[in-house]
Amino acid sequence: MALPVTDLRSDTVTRPTPEMRRAMASAEVGDDVYGEDPTVNRLEARAAEIFGREAAIFVPSGTMGNTIAVKIHTRPGQEVICEQRGHIFNYEMAMLAHFSGCVARTIAAEDGILTWAAIGRWIAPKIYYRAQTGLVSLENTHNMAGGTVYPQDIFDDVCDQAHAAGLPVHLDGARIFNAATVLGQPVATVTKKADSVMFCLSKGLGAPVGSLLVGSRGFIDQARIYRKSLGGGMRQAGILAAAGLIALEQMPARLSEDHANARFLAEGIADITGVRVIGTVQTNILVFNVAGTGQTSYDICRRLAEHGVLASGIDADHIRMVTHMDVDRDACARAIKAVQDVCGCGRRAGAAD
Ligand SMILES: Cc1ncc(COP(=O)(O)O)c(C=O)c1O
């Protein structure tokens, strides 16, 4: 019998659990554009409570949540500071420019973690002929840097210093529950100093659709207007929110399992000749360099797929694998074996058993 496909392309590929499907089928619904969907209202109230904020808004995607936040925090003609490999800059269809009329001022950080020492020097001087900095946007965990987590003192310091410079801070917290798991702190504590936070239900938390944006009441009131202009006003969205509530309440507790599986994968893959794991693999994302194998990441991913393992080539030299609730330890062991077979060189001389 053929083994099931091990899909490590992203934690977005999870299917809703039977409990989510049951909750979706029986969800109490109304028209959310009229503010009348009780399940969406419950999800928003619960998200605000969990994050210690005044209000929250349910949006169809993380991209829409980030786009709305940038729009509210900035004015056209301003710069948004973000990390060079940040999602907001690379994978959100230039919405900084398209919807908010801003440009990204990108700063490179090898581990994706921006310190104030790195940011401070790029704040535009207050001169009328220089585009002004409008916003600092941080990403925690940092996806393309390999799921790295902001040390709390660095995150808090960036927020404090940005505020002292008169700048708001938005957090792209698509995977903030993964960060909070590593830090051993509630998300409310981890994100307290940011002015707004976007987080996703549809990644490690396993919901089929949806993200939330949290912030002050006034901020969320404005967000409701921009969500509608972007076409994100949904009607009986309680069908989705019902799964989202289960994701929010139950799924954070199991994320450490994904982190352990990612470390297991990393340890198995690190032994393969020509492969170099990036960073320490703190959460559920593993990025590894395959330049030493003499093959491109794209060729390796194509061949892995023939072995029933799906992974993403993020550039010619790097592959990303993401663990999630639909891959268990056995699936990760099969993935290691597939990488060994495809890279074709077994283990490095001297590698311990
Ligand atoms: C760090 C980060 N931010 C934002 C997003 C956007 O989320 P969505 O795909 O729901 O638009 C993603 C998606 O992968 C992400 O990884």
PDB file of C-alpha atoms in Angstrom, residues 34 49 81 102 136 156 220 222 224 257 288:
ATOM      1  CA  TYR A  34     -24.150  43.969   9.803  1.00  0.00           C
ATOM      2  CA  GLU A  49      -9.392  38.940  25.621  1.00  0.00           C
ATOM      3  CA  ILE A  81      10.675  49.513   8.220  1.00  0.00           C
ATOM      4  CA  CYS A 102       4.268  53.411   1.158  1.00  0.00           C
ATOM      5  CA  VAL A 136       8.077  49.649  12.192  1.00  0.00           C
ATOM      6  CA  ASP A 156      10.184  45.222  23.965  1.00  0.00           C
ATOM      7  CA  ILE A 220     -10.345  48.109  15.049  1.00  0.00           C
ATOM      8  CA  GLN A 222     -11.030  51.815  11.335  1.00  0.00           C
ATOM      9  CA  ARG A 224     -13.614  47.389   9.813  1.00  0.00           C
ATOM     10  CA  GLU A 257       4.907  18.779  19.422  1.00  0.00           C
ATOM     11  CA  PHE A 288      18.384  24.166   5.103  1.00  0.00           C
TER      12      PHE A 288
END
